[in-house]
Amino acid sequence: MLGKFYRPPFVGIIAFVTVIMAQPLGHSLFVVLKGVLGSPDEASFTASFLCGLVGFVLVWIGLKKQETAATWLGFVGAILIWTGWFEYTWEFFAHLLNVQPLYTATGEMAMSPGLQIIQASGIIMIAVTVLLYFNRDTRCTAFKWLHRNAHMDPGKAAPGKDRDYARITALETIFVIWFIYVVNLTLYDERILGIEHPVTYGVFFGFLVWAIYLNTRLIKYARMAPAVRYAIPTTIITWLDIEVLSRWGILKEFWLMPAEYAMEMGLVVAAFIIAGIAIYLT
């Protein structure tokens, strides 16, 4: 009876729900590291270091697993690595360097000090992404499309090479999250655009169309592991519009206040666990 749920479109739907539920959970984890443990200090820095370390351990374990388990461990590991070693490190050094928050003309905080450090890292992200683009063994659909259409084919892929699904999934997750962060922060910054800028509206609807297109492809997947890997950019691109809607005051970012919205976060956790079990059963 359950077998019918492991075919299109249910495979893609399960993958989408699992990955998109991880986004508010990752934000809530960062709030816990930052808020419950206090301002950046030795205790919170140690906790964030251990959080990222657990992520690396999961990716390492995933290197020796079959495709679905490796993909899942790579994804969860990347969320922990991003939260513990990327996001919290930027927050820590923003505090250490005494970076001041950025406010809008109406006096509302547009970007925290940590987010400004992430914004400053954008050029580093672009530089590393270009180097990844030069990889002739890439299986990234976007890179392969650019290789063909930009007439910059780096050469034929090496034949017979096994894929490290855990490492590939982790790397993909980190870079897609990083990319969306930089795009979001560019939209929020009134020195560049601002949340009410016409370009921001254009990006919002452009990403909406992009997300719809990716989801129409995702629901055609018949195998869970590739569906989860495809769901990572699909859901994170979708998440950009969710973030913009919250900035416009249309949605409430309850995941940034997990203690105040315990019931809502409980539903998110339940959805994530149920969908994760469904993936495990494949």
PDB file of N, CA, C and O in Angstrom, residues 113-144:
ATOM      1  N   PRO A 113      24.842  42.865  12.597  1.00  0.00           N
ATOM      2  CA  PRO A 113      26.280  42.874  12.312  1.00  0.00           C
ATOM      3  C   PRO A 113      26.760  41.601  11.623  1.00  0.00           C
ATOM      4  O   PRO A 113      27.558  41.647  10.684  1.00  0.00           O
ATOM      5  N   GLY A 114      26.256  40.448  12.081  1.00  0.00           N
ATOM      6  CA  GLY A 114      26.668  39.192  11.476  1.00  0.00           C
ATOM      7  C   GLY A 114      26.268  39.075  10.025  1.00  0.00           C
ATOM      8  O   GLY A 114      27.024  38.577   9.183  1.00  0.00           O
ATOM      9  N   LEU A 115      25.080  39.541   9.699  1.00  0.00           N
ATOM     10  CA  LEU A 115      24.617  39.493   8.309  1.00  0.00           C
ATOM     11  C   LEU A 115      25.462  40.387   7.412  1.00  0.00           C
ATOM     12  O   LEU A 115      25.673  40.087   6.230  1.00  0.00           O
ATOM     13  N   GLN A 116      25.952  41.488   7.949  1.00  0.00           N
ATOM     14  CA  GLN A 116      26.820  42.358   7.153  1.00  0.00           C
ATOM     15  C   GLN A 116      28.143  41.674   6.828  1.00  0.00           C
ATOM     16  O   GLN A 116      28.709  41.871   5.743  1.00  0.00           O
ATOM     17  N   ILE A 117      28.642  40.859   7.753  1.00  0.00           N
ATOM     18  CA  ILE A 117      29.863  40.115   7.481  1.00  0.00           C
ATOM     19  C   ILE A 117      29.603  39.066   6.393  1.00  0.00           C
ATOM     20  O   ILE A 117      30.438  38.848   5.503  1.00  0.00           O
ATOM     21  N   ILE A 118      28.428  38.424   6.442  1.00  0.00           N
ATOM     22  CA  ILE A 118      28.060  37.475   5.387  1.00  0.00           C
ATOM     23  C   ILE A 118      27.997  38.189   4.039  1.00  0.00           C
ATOM     24  O   ILE A 118      28.490  37.677   3.023  1.00  0.00           O
ATOM     25  N   GLN A 119      27.399  39.385   4.033  1.00  0.00           N
ATOM     26  CA  GLN A 119      27.308  40.154   2.797  1.00  0.00           C
ATOM     27  C   GLN A 119      28.710  40.450   2.238  1.00  0.00           C
ATOM     28  O   GLN A 119      28.946  40.345   1.033  1.00  0.00           O
ATOM     29  N   ALA A 120      29.637  40.774   3.120  1.00  0.00           N
ATOM     30  CA  ALA A 120      31.009  41.084   2.689  1.00  0.00           C
ATOM     31  C   ALA A 120      31.713  39.863   2.121  1.00  0.00           C
ATOM     32  O   ALA A 120      32.668  40.007   1.350  1.00  0.00           O
ATOM     33  N   SER A 121      31.239  38.663   2.482  1.00  0.00           N
ATOM     34  CA  SER A 121      31.878  37.443   1.983  1.00  0.00           C
ATOM     35  C   SER A 121      31.401  37.063   0.586  1.00  0.00           C
ATOM     36  O   SER A 121      31.858  36.062   0.027  1.00  0.00           O
ATOM     37  N   GLY A 122      30.498  37.852   0.025  1.00  0.00           N
ATOM     38  CA  GLY A 122      29.903  37.504  -1.261  1.00  0.00           C
ATOM     39  C   GLY A 122      30.916  37.317  -2.377  1.00  0.00           C
ATOM     40  O   GLY A 122      30.810  36.389  -3.182  1.00  0.00           O
ATOM     41  N   ILE A 123      31.934  38.170  -2.437  1.00  0.00           N
ATOM     42  CA  ILE A 123      32.921  38.071  -3.505  1.00  0.00           C
ATOM     43  C   ILE A 123      33.757  36.803  -3.351  1.00  0.00           C
ATOM     44  O   ILE A 123      34.204  36.208  -4.354  1.00  0.00           O
ATOM     45  N   ILE A 124      33.964  36.360  -2.092  1.00  0.00           N
ATOM     46  CA  ILE A 124      34.675  35.095  -1.855  1.00  0.00           C
ATOM     47  C   ILE A 124      33.848  33.935  -2.397  1.00  0.00           C
ATOM     48  O   ILE A 124      34.370  33.022  -3.048  1.00  0.00           O
ATOM     49  N   MET A 125      32.545  33.985  -2.131  1.00  0.00           N
ATOM     50  CA  MET A 125      31.650  32.942  -2.633  1.00  0.00           C
ATOM     51  C   MET A 125      31.703  32.877  -4.152  1.00  0.00           C
ATOM     52  O   MET A 125      31.779  31.797  -4.751  1.00  0.00           O
ATOM     53  N   ILE A 126      31.679  34.038  -4.804  1.00  0.00           N
ATOM     54  CA  ILE A 126      31.708  34.076  -6.269  1.00  0.00           C
ATOM     55  C   ILE A 126      33.017  33.484  -6.787  1.00  0.00           C
ATOM     56  O   ILE A 126      33.031  32.693  -7.747  1.00  0.00           O
ATOM     57  N   ALA A 127      34.132  33.858  -6.148  1.00  0.00           N
ATOM     58  CA  ALA A 127      35.439  33.361  -6.590  1.00  0.00           C
ATOM     59  C   ALA A 127      35.524  31.843  -6.491  1.00  0.00           C
ATOM     60  O   ALA A 127      35.982  31.166  -7.429  1.00  0.00           O
ATOM     61  N   VAL A 128      35.070  31.268  -5.369  1.00  0.00           N
ATOM     62  CA  VAL A 128      35.124  29.819  -5.198  1.00  0.00           C
ATOM     63  C   VAL A 128      34.152  29.134  -6.151  1.00  0.00           C
ATOM     64  O   VAL A 128      34.444  28.064  -6.697  1.00  0.00           O
ATOM     65  N   THR A 129      32.992  29.754  -6.387  1.00  0.00           N
ATOM     66  CA  THR A 129      32.015  29.186  -7.308  1.00  0.00           C
ATOM     67  C   THR A 129      32.581  29.106  -8.723  1.00  0.00           C
ATOM     68  O   THR A 129      32.353  28.126  -9.442  1.00  0.00           O
ATOM     69  N   VAL A 130      33.321  30.130  -9.125  1.00  0.00           N
ATOM     70  CA  VAL A 130      33.948  30.107 -10.453  1.00  0.00           C
ATOM     71  C   VAL A 130      34.929  28.942 -10.559  1.00  0.00           C
ATOM     72  O   VAL A 130      34.986  28.240 -11.586  1.00  0.00           O
ATOM     73  N   LEU A 131      35.698  28.703  -9.511  1.00  0.00           N
ATOM     74  CA  LEU A 131      36.634  27.573  -9.523  1.00  0.00           C
ATOM     75  C   LEU A 131      35.879  26.244  -9.611  1.00  0.00           C
ATOM     76  O   LEU A 131      36.318  25.314 -10.311  1.00  0.00           O
ATOM     77  N   LEU A 132      34.755  26.135  -8.919  1.00  0.00           N
ATOM     78  CA  LEU A 132      33.933  24.931  -9.019  1.00  0.00           C
ATOM     79  C   LEU A 132      33.348  24.786 -10.420  1.00  0.00           C
ATOM     80  O   LEU A 132      33.188  23.679 -10.933  1.00  0.00           O
ATOM     81  N   TYR A 133      33.044  25.920 -11.051  1.00  0.00           N
ATOM     82  CA  TYR A 133      32.513  25.908 -12.414  1.00  0.00           C
ATOM     83  C   TYR A 133      33.530  25.318 -13.395  1.00  0.00           C
ATOM     84  O   TYR A 133      33.159  24.705 -14.395  1.00  0.00           O
ATOM     85  N   PHE A 134      34.807  25.470 -13.093  1.00  0.00           N
ATOM     86  CA  PHE A 134      35.856  24.950 -13.961  1.00  0.00           C
ATOM     87  C   PHE A 134      36.003  23.431 -13.852  1.00  0.00           C
ATOM     88  O   PHE A 134      36.779  22.832 -14.598  1.00  0.00           O
ATOM     89  N   ASN A 135      35.297  22.798 -12.927  1.00  0.00           N
ATOM     90  CA  ASN A 135      35.414  21.354 -12.702  1.00  0.00           C
ATOM     91  C   ASN A 135      34.767  20.590 -13.856  1.00  0.00           C
ATOM     92  O   ASN A 135      33.559  20.652 -14.057  1.00  0.00           O
ATOM     93  N   ARG A 136      35.547  19.836 -14.590  1.00  0.00           N
ATOM     94  CA  ARG A 136      35.003  19.117 -15.738  1.00  0.00           C
ATOM     95  C   ARG A 136      34.195  17.895 -15.326  1.00  0.00           C
ATOM     96  O   ARG A 136      33.442  17.336 -16.133  1.00  0.00           O
ATOM     97  N   ASP A 137      34.350  17.442 -14.069  1.00  0.00           N
ATOM     98  CA  ASP A 137      33.612  16.277 -13.585  1.00  0.00           C
ATOM     99  C   ASP A 137      32.298  16.650 -12.905  1.00  0.00           C
ATOM    100  O   ASP A 137      31.647  15.786 -12.321  1.00  0.00           O
ATOM    101  N   THR A 138      31.911  17.916 -12.972  1.00  0.00           N
ATOM    102  CA  THR A 138      30.688  18.334 -12.289  1.00  0.00           C
ATOM    103  C   THR A 138      29.459  17.675 -12.903  1.00  0.00           C
ATOM    104  O   THR A 138      29.402  17.435 -14.116  1.00  0.00           O
ATOM    105  N   ARG A 139      28.479  17.381 -12.057  1.00  0.00           N
ATOM    106  CA  ARG A 139      27.185  16.886 -12.515  1.00  0.00           C
ATOM    107  C   ARG A 139      26.094  17.934 -12.290  1.00  0.00           C
ATOM    108  O   ARG A 139      24.916  17.642 -12.469  1.00  0.00           O
ATOM    109  N   CYS A 140      26.502  19.133 -11.862  1.00  0.00           N
ATOM    110  CA  CYS A 140      25.541  20.205 -11.593  1.00  0.00           C
ATOM    111  C   CYS A 140      24.829  20.594 -12.887  1.00  0.00           C
ATOM    112  O   CYS A 140      25.473  20.951 -13.884  1.00  0.00           O
ATOM    113  N   THR A 141      23.493  20.551 -12.867  1.00  0.00           N
ATOM    114  CA  THR A 141      22.715  20.854 -14.069  1.00  0.00           C
ATOM    115  C   THR A 141      22.955  22.278 -14.543  1.00  0.00           C
ATOM    116  O   THR A 141      23.098  22.528 -15.747  1.00  0.00           O
ATOM    117  N   ALA A 142      23.011  23.220 -13.612  1.00  0.00           N
ATOM    118  CA  ALA A 142      23.211  24.624 -13.981  1.00  0.00           C
ATOM    119  C   ALA A 142      24.586  24.834 -14.601  1.00  0.00           C
ATOM    120  O   ALA A 142      24.726  25.524 -15.624  1.00  0.00           O
ATOM    121  N   PHE A 143      25.616  24.244 -14.008  1.00  0.00           N
ATOM    122  CA  PHE A 143      26.971  24.379 -14.545  1.00  0.00           C
ATOM    123  C   PHE A 143      27.079  23.741 -15.930  1.00  0.00           C
ATOM    124  O   PHE A 143      27.704  24.300 -16.837  1.00  0.00           O
ATOM    125  N   LYS A 144      26.481  22.555 -16.087  1.00  0.00           N
ATOM    126  CA  LYS A 144      26.541  21.881 -17.377  1.00  0.00           C
ATOM    127  C   LYS A 144      25.804  22.684 -18.445  1.00  0.00           C
ATOM    128  O   LYS A 144      26.238  22.727 -19.602  1.00  0.00           O
TER     129      LYS A 144
END
